[in-house]
CSV table of C-alpha atoms in Angstrom, one decimal:
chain,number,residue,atom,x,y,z
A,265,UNK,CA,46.2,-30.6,70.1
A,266,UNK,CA,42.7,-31.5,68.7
A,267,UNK,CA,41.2,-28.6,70.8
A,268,UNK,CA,43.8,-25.7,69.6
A,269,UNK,CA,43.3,-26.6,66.0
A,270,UNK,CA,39.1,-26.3,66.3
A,271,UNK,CA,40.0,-22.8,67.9
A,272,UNK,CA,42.3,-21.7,65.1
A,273,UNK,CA,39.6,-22.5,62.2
A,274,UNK,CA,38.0,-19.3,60.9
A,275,UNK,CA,34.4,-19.1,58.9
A,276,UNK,CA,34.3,-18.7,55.3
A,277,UNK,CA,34.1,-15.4,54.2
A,278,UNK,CA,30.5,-14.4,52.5
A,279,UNK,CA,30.3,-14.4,49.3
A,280,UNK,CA,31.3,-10.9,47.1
A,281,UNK,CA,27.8,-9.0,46.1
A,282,UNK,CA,26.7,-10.2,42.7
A,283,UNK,CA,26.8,-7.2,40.4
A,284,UNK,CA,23.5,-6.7,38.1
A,285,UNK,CA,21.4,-4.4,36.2
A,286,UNK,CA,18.2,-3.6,36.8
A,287,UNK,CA,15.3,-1.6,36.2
A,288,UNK,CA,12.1,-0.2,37.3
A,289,UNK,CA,8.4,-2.1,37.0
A,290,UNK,CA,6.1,0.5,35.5
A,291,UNK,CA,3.0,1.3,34.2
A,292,UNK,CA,2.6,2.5,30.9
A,293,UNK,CA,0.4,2.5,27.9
A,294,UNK,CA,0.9,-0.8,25.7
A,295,UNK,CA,-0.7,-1.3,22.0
A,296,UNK,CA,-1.9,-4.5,21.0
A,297,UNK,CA,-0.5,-5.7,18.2
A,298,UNK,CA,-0.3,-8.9,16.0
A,299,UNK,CA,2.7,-9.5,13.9
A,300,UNK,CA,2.9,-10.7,10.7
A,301,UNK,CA,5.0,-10.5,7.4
A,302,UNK,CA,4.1,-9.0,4.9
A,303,UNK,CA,4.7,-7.7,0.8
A,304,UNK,CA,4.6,-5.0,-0.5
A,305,UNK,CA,2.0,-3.7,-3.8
A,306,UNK,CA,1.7,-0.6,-5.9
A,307,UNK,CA,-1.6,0.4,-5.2
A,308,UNK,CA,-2.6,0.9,-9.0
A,309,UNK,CA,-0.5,-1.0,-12.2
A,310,UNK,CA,-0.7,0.1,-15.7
A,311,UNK,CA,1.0,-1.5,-18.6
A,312,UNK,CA,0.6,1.5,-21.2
A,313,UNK,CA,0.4,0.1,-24.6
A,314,UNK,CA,-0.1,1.8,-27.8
A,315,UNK,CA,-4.2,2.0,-29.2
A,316,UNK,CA,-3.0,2.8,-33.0
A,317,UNK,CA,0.3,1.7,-35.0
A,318,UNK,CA,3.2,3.7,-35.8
A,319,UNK,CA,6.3,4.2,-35.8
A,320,UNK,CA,8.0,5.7,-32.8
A,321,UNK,CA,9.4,8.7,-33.0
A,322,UNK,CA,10.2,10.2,-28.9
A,323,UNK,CA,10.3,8.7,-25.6
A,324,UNK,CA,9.5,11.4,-23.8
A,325,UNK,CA,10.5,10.4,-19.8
A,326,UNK,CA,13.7,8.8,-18.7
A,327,UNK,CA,13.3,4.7,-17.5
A,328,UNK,CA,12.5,5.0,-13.8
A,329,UNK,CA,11.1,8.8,-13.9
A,330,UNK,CA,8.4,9.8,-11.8
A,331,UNK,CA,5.5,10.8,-14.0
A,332,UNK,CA,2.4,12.8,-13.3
A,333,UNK,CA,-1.1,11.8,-14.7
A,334,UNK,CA,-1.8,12.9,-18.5
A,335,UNK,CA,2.2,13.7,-19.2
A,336,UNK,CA,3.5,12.8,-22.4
A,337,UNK,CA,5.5,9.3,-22.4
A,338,UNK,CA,5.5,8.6,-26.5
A,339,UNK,CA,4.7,10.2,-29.6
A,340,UNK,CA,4.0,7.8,-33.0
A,341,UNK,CA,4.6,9.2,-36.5
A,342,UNK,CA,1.4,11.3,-36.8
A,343,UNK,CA,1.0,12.1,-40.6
A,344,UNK,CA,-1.0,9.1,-41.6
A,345,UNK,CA,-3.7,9.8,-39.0
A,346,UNK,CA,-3.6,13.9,-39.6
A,347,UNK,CA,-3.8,13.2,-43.5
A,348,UNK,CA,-7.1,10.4,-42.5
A,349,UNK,CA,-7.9,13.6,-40.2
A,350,UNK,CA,-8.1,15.6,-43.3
A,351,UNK,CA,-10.0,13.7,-45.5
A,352,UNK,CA,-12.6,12.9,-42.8
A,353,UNK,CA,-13.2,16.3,-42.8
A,354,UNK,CA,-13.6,17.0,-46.6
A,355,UNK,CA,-16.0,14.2,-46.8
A,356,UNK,CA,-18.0,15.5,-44.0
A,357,UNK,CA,-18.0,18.8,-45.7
A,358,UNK,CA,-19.0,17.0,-48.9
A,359,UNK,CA,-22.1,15.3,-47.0
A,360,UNK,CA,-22.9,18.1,-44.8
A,361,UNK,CA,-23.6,20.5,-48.3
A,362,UNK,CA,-25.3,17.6,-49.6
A,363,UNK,CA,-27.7,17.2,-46.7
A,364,UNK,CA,-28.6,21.5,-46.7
A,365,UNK,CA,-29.4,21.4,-50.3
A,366,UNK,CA,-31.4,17.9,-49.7
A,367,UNK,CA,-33.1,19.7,-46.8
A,368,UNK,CA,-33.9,22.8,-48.9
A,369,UNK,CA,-35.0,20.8,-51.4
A,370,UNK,CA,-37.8,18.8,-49.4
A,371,UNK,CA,-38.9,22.0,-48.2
A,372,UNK,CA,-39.5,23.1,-51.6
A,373,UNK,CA,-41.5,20.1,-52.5
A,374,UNK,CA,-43.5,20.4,-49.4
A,375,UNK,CA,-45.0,23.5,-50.1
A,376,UNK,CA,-45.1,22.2,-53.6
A,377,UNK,CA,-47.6,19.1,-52.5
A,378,UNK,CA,-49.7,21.1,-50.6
A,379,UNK,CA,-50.7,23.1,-53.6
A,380,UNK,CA,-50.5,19.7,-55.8
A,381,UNK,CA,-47.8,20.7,-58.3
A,382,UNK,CA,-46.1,18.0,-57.7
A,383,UNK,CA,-47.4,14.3,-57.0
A,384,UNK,CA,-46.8,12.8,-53.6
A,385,UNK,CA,-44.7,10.0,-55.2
A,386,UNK,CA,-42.5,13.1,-55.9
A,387,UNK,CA,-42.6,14.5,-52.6
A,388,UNK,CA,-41.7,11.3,-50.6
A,389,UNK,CA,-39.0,10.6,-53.4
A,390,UNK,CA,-37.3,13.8,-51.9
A,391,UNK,CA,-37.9,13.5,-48.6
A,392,UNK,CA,-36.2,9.7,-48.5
A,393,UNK,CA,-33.1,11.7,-50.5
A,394,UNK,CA,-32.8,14.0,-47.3
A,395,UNK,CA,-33.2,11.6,-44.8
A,396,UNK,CA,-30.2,9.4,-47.0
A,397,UNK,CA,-28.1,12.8,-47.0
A,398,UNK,CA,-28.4,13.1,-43.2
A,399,UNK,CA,-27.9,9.7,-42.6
A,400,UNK,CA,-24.7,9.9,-44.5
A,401,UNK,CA,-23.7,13.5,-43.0
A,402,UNK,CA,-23.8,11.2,-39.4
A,403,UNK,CA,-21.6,9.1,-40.9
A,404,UNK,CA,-19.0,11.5,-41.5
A,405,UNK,CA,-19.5,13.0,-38.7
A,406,UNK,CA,-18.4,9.6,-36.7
A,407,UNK,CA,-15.6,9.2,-39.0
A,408,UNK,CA,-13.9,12.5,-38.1
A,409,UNK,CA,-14.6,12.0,-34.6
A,410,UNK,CA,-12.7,8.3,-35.3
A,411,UNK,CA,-9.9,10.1,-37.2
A,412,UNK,CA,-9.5,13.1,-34.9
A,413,UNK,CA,-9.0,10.3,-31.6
A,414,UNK,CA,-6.6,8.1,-33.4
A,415,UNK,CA,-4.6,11.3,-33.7
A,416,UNK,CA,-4.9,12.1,-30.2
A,417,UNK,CA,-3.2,8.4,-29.4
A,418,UNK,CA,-0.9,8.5,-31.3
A,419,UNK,CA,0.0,10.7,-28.6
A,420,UNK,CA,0.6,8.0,-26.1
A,421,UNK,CA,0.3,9.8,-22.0
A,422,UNK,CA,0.5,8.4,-18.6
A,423,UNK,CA,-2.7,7.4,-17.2
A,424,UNK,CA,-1.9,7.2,-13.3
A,425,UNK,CA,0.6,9.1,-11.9
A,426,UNK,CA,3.8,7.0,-10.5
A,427,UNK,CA,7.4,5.5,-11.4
A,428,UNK,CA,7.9,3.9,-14.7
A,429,UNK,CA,10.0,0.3,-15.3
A,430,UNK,CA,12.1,-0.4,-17.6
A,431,UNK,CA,11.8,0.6,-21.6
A,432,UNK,CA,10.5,-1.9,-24.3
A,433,UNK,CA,10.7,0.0,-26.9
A,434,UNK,CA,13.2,2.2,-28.2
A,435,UNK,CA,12.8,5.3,-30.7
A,436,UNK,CA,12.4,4.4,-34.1
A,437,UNK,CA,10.3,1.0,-33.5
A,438,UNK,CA,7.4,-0.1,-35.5
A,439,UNK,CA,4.5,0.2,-32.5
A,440,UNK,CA,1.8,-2.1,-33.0
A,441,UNK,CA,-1.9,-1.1,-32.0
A,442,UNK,CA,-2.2,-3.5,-28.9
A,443,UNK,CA,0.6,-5.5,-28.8
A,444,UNK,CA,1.4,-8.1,-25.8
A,445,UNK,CA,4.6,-6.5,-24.9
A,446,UNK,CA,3.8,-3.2,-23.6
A,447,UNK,CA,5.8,-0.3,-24.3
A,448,UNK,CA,6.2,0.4,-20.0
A,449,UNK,CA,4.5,-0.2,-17.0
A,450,UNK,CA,4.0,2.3,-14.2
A,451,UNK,CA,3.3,1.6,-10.4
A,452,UNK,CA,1.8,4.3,-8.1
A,453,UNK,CA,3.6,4.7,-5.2
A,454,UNK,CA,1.8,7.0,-3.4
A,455,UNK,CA,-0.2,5.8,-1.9
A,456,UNK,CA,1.0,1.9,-1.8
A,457,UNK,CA,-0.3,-0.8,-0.1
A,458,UNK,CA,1.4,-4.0,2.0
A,459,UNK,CA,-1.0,-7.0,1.9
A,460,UNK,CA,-0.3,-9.8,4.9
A,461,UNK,CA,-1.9,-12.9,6.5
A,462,UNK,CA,-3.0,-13.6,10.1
A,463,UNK,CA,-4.2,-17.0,11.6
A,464,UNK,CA,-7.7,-17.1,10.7
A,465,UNK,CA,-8.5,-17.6,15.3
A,466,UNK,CA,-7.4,-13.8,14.8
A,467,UNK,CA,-10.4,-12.9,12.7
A,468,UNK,CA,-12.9,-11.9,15.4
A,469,UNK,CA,-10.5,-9.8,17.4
A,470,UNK,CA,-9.8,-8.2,14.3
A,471,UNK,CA,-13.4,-7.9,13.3
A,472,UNK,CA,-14.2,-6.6,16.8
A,473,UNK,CA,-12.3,-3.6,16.7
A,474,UNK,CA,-13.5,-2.6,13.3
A,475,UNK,CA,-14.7,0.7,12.7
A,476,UNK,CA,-12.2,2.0,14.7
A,477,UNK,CA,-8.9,3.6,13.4
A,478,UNK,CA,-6.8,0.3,13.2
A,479,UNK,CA,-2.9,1.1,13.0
A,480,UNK,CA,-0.8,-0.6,11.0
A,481,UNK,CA,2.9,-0.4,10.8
A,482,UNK,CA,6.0,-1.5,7.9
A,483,UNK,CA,9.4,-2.2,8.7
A,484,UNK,CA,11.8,-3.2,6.0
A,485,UNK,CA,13.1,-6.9,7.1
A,486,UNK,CA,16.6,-5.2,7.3
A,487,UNK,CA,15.5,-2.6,9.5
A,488,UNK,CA,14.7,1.2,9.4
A,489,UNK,CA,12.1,3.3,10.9
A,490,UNK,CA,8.3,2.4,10.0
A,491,UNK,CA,6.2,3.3,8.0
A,492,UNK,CA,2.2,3.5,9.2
A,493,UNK,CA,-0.9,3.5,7.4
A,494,UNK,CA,-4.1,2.2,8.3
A,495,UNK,CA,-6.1,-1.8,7.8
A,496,UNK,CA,-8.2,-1.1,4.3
A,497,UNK,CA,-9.5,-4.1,3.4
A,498,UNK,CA,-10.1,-7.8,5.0
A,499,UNK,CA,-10.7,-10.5,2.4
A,500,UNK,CA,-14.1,-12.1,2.1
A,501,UNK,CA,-12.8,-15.8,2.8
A,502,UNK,CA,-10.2,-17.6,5.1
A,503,UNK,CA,-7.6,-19.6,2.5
A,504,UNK,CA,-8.1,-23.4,3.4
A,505,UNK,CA,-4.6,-24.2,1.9
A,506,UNK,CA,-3.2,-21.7,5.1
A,507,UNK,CA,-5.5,-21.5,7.4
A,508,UNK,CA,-5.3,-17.4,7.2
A,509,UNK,CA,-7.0,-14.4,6.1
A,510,UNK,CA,-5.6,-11.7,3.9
A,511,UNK,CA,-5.4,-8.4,5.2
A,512,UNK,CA,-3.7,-5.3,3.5
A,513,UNK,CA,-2.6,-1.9,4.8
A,514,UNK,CA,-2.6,1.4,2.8
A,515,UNK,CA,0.0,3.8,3.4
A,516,UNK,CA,0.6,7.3,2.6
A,517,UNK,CA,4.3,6.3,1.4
A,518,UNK,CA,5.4,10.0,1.2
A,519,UNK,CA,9.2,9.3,1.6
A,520,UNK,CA,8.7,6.4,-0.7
A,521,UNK,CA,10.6,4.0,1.6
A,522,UNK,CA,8.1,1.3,0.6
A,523,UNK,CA,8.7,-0.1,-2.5
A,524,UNK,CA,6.8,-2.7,-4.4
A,525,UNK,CA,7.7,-6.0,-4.1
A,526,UNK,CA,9.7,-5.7,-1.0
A,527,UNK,CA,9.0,-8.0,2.0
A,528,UNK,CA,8.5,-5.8,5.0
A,529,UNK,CA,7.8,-6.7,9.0
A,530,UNK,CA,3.8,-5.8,9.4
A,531,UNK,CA,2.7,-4.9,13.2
A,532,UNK,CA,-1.6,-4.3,13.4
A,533,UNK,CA,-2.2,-2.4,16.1
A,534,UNK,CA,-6.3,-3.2,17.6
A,535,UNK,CA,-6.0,-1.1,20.6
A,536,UNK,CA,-3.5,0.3,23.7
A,537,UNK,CA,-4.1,-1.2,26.7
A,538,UNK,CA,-4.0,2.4,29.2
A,539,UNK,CA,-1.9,1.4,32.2
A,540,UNK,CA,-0.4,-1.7,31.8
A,541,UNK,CA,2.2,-3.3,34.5
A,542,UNK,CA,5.5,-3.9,32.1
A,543,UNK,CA,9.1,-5.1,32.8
A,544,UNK,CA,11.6,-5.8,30.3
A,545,UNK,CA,11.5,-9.1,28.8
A,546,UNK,CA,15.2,-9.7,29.6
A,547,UNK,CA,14.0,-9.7,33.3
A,548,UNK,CA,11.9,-12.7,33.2
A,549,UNK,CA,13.3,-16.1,34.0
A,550,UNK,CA,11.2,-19.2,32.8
A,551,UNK,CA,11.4,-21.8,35.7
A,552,UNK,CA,10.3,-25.5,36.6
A,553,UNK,CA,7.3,-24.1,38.8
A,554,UNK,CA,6.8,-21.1,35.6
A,555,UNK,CA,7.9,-17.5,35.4
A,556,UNK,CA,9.4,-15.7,38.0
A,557,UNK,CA,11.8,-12.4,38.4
A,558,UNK,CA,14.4,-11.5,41.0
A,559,UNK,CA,13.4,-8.0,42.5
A,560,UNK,CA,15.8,-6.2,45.1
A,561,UNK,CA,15.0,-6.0,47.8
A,562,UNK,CA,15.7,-3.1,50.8
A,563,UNK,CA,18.9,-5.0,52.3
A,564,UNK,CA,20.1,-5.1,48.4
A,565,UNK,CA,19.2,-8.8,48.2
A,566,UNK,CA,17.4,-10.6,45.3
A,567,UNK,CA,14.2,-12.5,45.8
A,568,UNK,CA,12.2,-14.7,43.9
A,569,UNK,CA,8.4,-13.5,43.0
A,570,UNK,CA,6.8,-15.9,40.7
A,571,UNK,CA,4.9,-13.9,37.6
A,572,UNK,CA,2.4,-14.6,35.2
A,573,UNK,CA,3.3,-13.1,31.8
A,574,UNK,CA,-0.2,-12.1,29.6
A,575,UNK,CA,1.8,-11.0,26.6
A,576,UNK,CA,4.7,-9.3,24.9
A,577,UNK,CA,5.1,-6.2,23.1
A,578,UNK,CA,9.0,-5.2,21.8
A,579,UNK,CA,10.8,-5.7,24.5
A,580,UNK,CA,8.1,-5.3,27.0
A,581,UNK,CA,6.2,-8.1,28.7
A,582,UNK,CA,3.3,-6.9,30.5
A,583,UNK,CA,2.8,-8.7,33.4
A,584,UNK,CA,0.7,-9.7,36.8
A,585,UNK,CA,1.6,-11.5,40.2
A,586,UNK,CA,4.5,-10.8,42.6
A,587,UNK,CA,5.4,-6.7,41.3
A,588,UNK,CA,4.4,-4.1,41.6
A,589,UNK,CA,5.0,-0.5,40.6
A,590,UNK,CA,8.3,0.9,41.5
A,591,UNK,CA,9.6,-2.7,42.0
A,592,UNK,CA,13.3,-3.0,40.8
A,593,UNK,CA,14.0,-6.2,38.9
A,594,UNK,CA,17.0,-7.8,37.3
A,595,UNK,CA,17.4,-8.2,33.6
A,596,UNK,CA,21.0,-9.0,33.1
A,597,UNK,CA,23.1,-11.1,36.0
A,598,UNK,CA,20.4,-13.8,36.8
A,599,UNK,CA,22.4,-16.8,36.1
A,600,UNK,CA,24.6,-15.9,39.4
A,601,UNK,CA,21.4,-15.3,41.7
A,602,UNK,CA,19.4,-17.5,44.0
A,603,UNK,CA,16.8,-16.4,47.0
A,604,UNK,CA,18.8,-14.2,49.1
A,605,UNK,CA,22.1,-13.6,47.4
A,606,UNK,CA,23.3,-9.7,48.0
A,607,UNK,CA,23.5,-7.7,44.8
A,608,UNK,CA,25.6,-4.7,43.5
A,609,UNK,CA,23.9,-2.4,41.3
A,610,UNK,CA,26.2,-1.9,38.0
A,611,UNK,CA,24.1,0.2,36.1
A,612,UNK,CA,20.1,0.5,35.9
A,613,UNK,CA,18.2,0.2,32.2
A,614,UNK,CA,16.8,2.8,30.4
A,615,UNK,CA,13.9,1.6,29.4
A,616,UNK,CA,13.0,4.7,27.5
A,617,UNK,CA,15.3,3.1,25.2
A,618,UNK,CA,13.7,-0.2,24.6
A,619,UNK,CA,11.8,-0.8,21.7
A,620,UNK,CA,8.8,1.8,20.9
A,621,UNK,CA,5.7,0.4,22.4
C-alpha cells in the first residue's frame, strides 16, 4: 500500500513567471548638478518718493502696471514752482543788466586811469562793483537752475523700468518732499535673480569650474517648467551660523514666471559627464551586502549583479559594476524576485520619459 501511494505523488508544479518591467542600461550624457532651494529677488528695487512738496494731482499708471524707465507715474500741483520759475528768471535778468552796465562801466574807467582822469581809488571802486554784479548774476543763475529742477520733480517718473506695488497715495494728497512712506515701489523683473545656499565642502568644486558657463536652473516648489540663467555672483564669505555660502543666479525671466519673493527649487549645473552608464533609480535595490539590480537574463530569468551607485541625477543613477550597456534590468516587480526566478516582461520603461537629465 505504502509503495502505490509513493507512485501516485506528483511534483509541484514550478512556479508562474513573475511579471516585471524593465528597461535598458544606457549610456548617455549626465549634468552635474547640486541642488538647493532657493528665493527669489528683483534684480533692482526702488521706492520712488517725491524730491519737492505738493499736492497730488494724477497718478498716472494703474497699481501693478508694467512701467518703462523715464514714464510719468505722478504729477504735483506745479504753480508754486513755475511762479518761483518765474521770478528766478526776472531776478536774473535784473542781475544780468546790472553786471553789462558794471562791465561797461569798468571799461570806461580803465581807459580813464590810463590817461589819469580818474584816480585809481576810483578805478578799483568800479572794478570791485563789476566783480559784485557778476558774482550776483551767478547767483541767479543757480537760482533758476534750482527753480527750473524743482519744476521738473514735481513731475515725479519711473527710474528703472519694472512692475509697481501697491498705491500709497491717492490723488489729491498733500506729498511731502522725502517722506518715509513712499508713494510706490517698483521691482525689475527682467532680468531677476534667485539667490541660494550650498554647504560650504561644495565651494571648491564650484570654484573649480569657474569661468566656465555655469547653468543654473528654477523650478517653482509646486512645479512647472524651469527657468535657466547662469551663477553671477559667489559671496565673499562662508556664514558661520550655516555653514554655507551664498550663491545667486540671474535669469533672463522673459515669461516672467519668476516672481519676487517666491521660493523656487534651484539645480547648478558644473558640468555633463559625456557617456555616463545610467539605469533608472527605481531599478536599484539597497541590500545587506549594498546595491545590487536584477538584470534578465537569456532564459528570461532574473539575476543578481551587485552595483556601486556614484550618484543621482532625476531619476537617473549613474552607475558601475555588474552592467553593462544593453543590459535589461528591473525597476518595478523586485519584491517577488530572487536569483533565478523566471520573469514575464509586462511592459518595458521609457526612459525618454524620466526626468530631463
Amino acid at each position: 500500500m505504502i509503495v502505490l501511494l509513493a507512485c501516485s505523488e506528483k511534483a509541484p508544479p514550478p512556479p508562474p513567471p513573475v511579471p516585471v518591467t524593465v528597461a535598458t542600461v544606457e549610456r548617455r550624457p549626465v549634468p552635474f548638478e547640486l541642488a538647493a532651494t532657493g528665493t527669489v529677488e528683483p534684480l533692482k528695487t526702488v521706492a520712488v518718493q517725491a524730491q519737492v512738496g505738493g499736492t497730488l494731482r494724477r497718478v498716472a499708471f494703474r497699481e501693478g502696471q508694467e512701467v518703462k524707465q523715464g514714464q510719468v507715474l505722478f504729477e504735483l500741483d506745479a504753480r508754486p514752482y513755475r511762479a518761483a520759475l518765474d521770478r528766478a528768471l526776472a531776478v536774473l535778468a535784473r542781475d544780468r543788466a546790472q553786471a553789462d552796465n558794471a562791465a561797461q562801466q569798468a571799461a570806461r574807467y580803465e581807459s580813464l586811469a590810463d590817461r589819469q582822469y580818474v584816480t585809481a581809488e576810483q578805478y578799483e571802486e568800479v572794478r570791485t562793483t563789476a566783480a559784485a554784479t557778476r558774482a550776483n548774476l551767478a547767483g541767479s543763475q543757480a537760482a533758476v537752475d534750482e527753480a527750473r529742477l524743482n519744476l521738473q520733480y514735481a513731475t515725479i517718473r519711473a527710474p528703472i523700468t519694472g512692475r509697481t506695488g501697491s498705491l500709497l497715495v491717492r490723488e489729491g494728497n498733500l506729498v511731502r518732499a522725502n517722506a518715509i512712506q513712499p508713494l510706490v515701489s517698483i521691482n525689475q523683473l527682467r532680468p531677476i535673480l534667485v539667490r541660494f545656499a550650498l554647504p560650504a565642502p561644495n565651494l571648491p568644486l564650484v570654484q573649480e569650474h569657474l569661468g566656465k558657463d555655469i547653468v543654473v536652473r528654477a523650478e517653482a516648489i509646486g512645479g512647472g517648467e524651469p527657468s535657466e540663467g547662469s551663477l553671477s555672483f559667489i559671496d565673499n564669505a562662508v556664514d558661520t551660523a550655516t555653514g554655507t555660502i551664498l550663491l545667486k543666479g540671474r535669469f533672463p525671466n522673459d515669461d516672467g514666471s519668476l516672481w519676487p519673493g517666491a521660493f523656487v527649487n534651484v539645480r547648478l549645473q558644473l558640468y555633463v559627464e559625456p557617456n555616463a552608464l545610467v539605469i533608472p533609480s527605481a531599478a536599484v535595490v539597497n541590500g545587506q551586502q549594498g546595491n545590487f539590480v536584477f538584470v534578465i537574463q537569456p532564459d528570461s530569468s532574473a539575476a543578481t549583479r551587485a552595483v556601486t551607485v556614484s550618484r543621482t541625477a532625476g531619476d537617473f543613477a549613474i552607475v558601475s559594476g555588474g552592467v553593462q550597456e544593453g543590459d535589461r534590468v528591473v525597476i518595478d516587480g523586485q519584491l517577488r524576485l530572487r536569483q533565478g526566478s523566471k520573469v514575464q516582461i509586462k511592459a518595458a520603461a521609457d526612459t525618454s520619459r524620466l526626468g530631463a537629465l
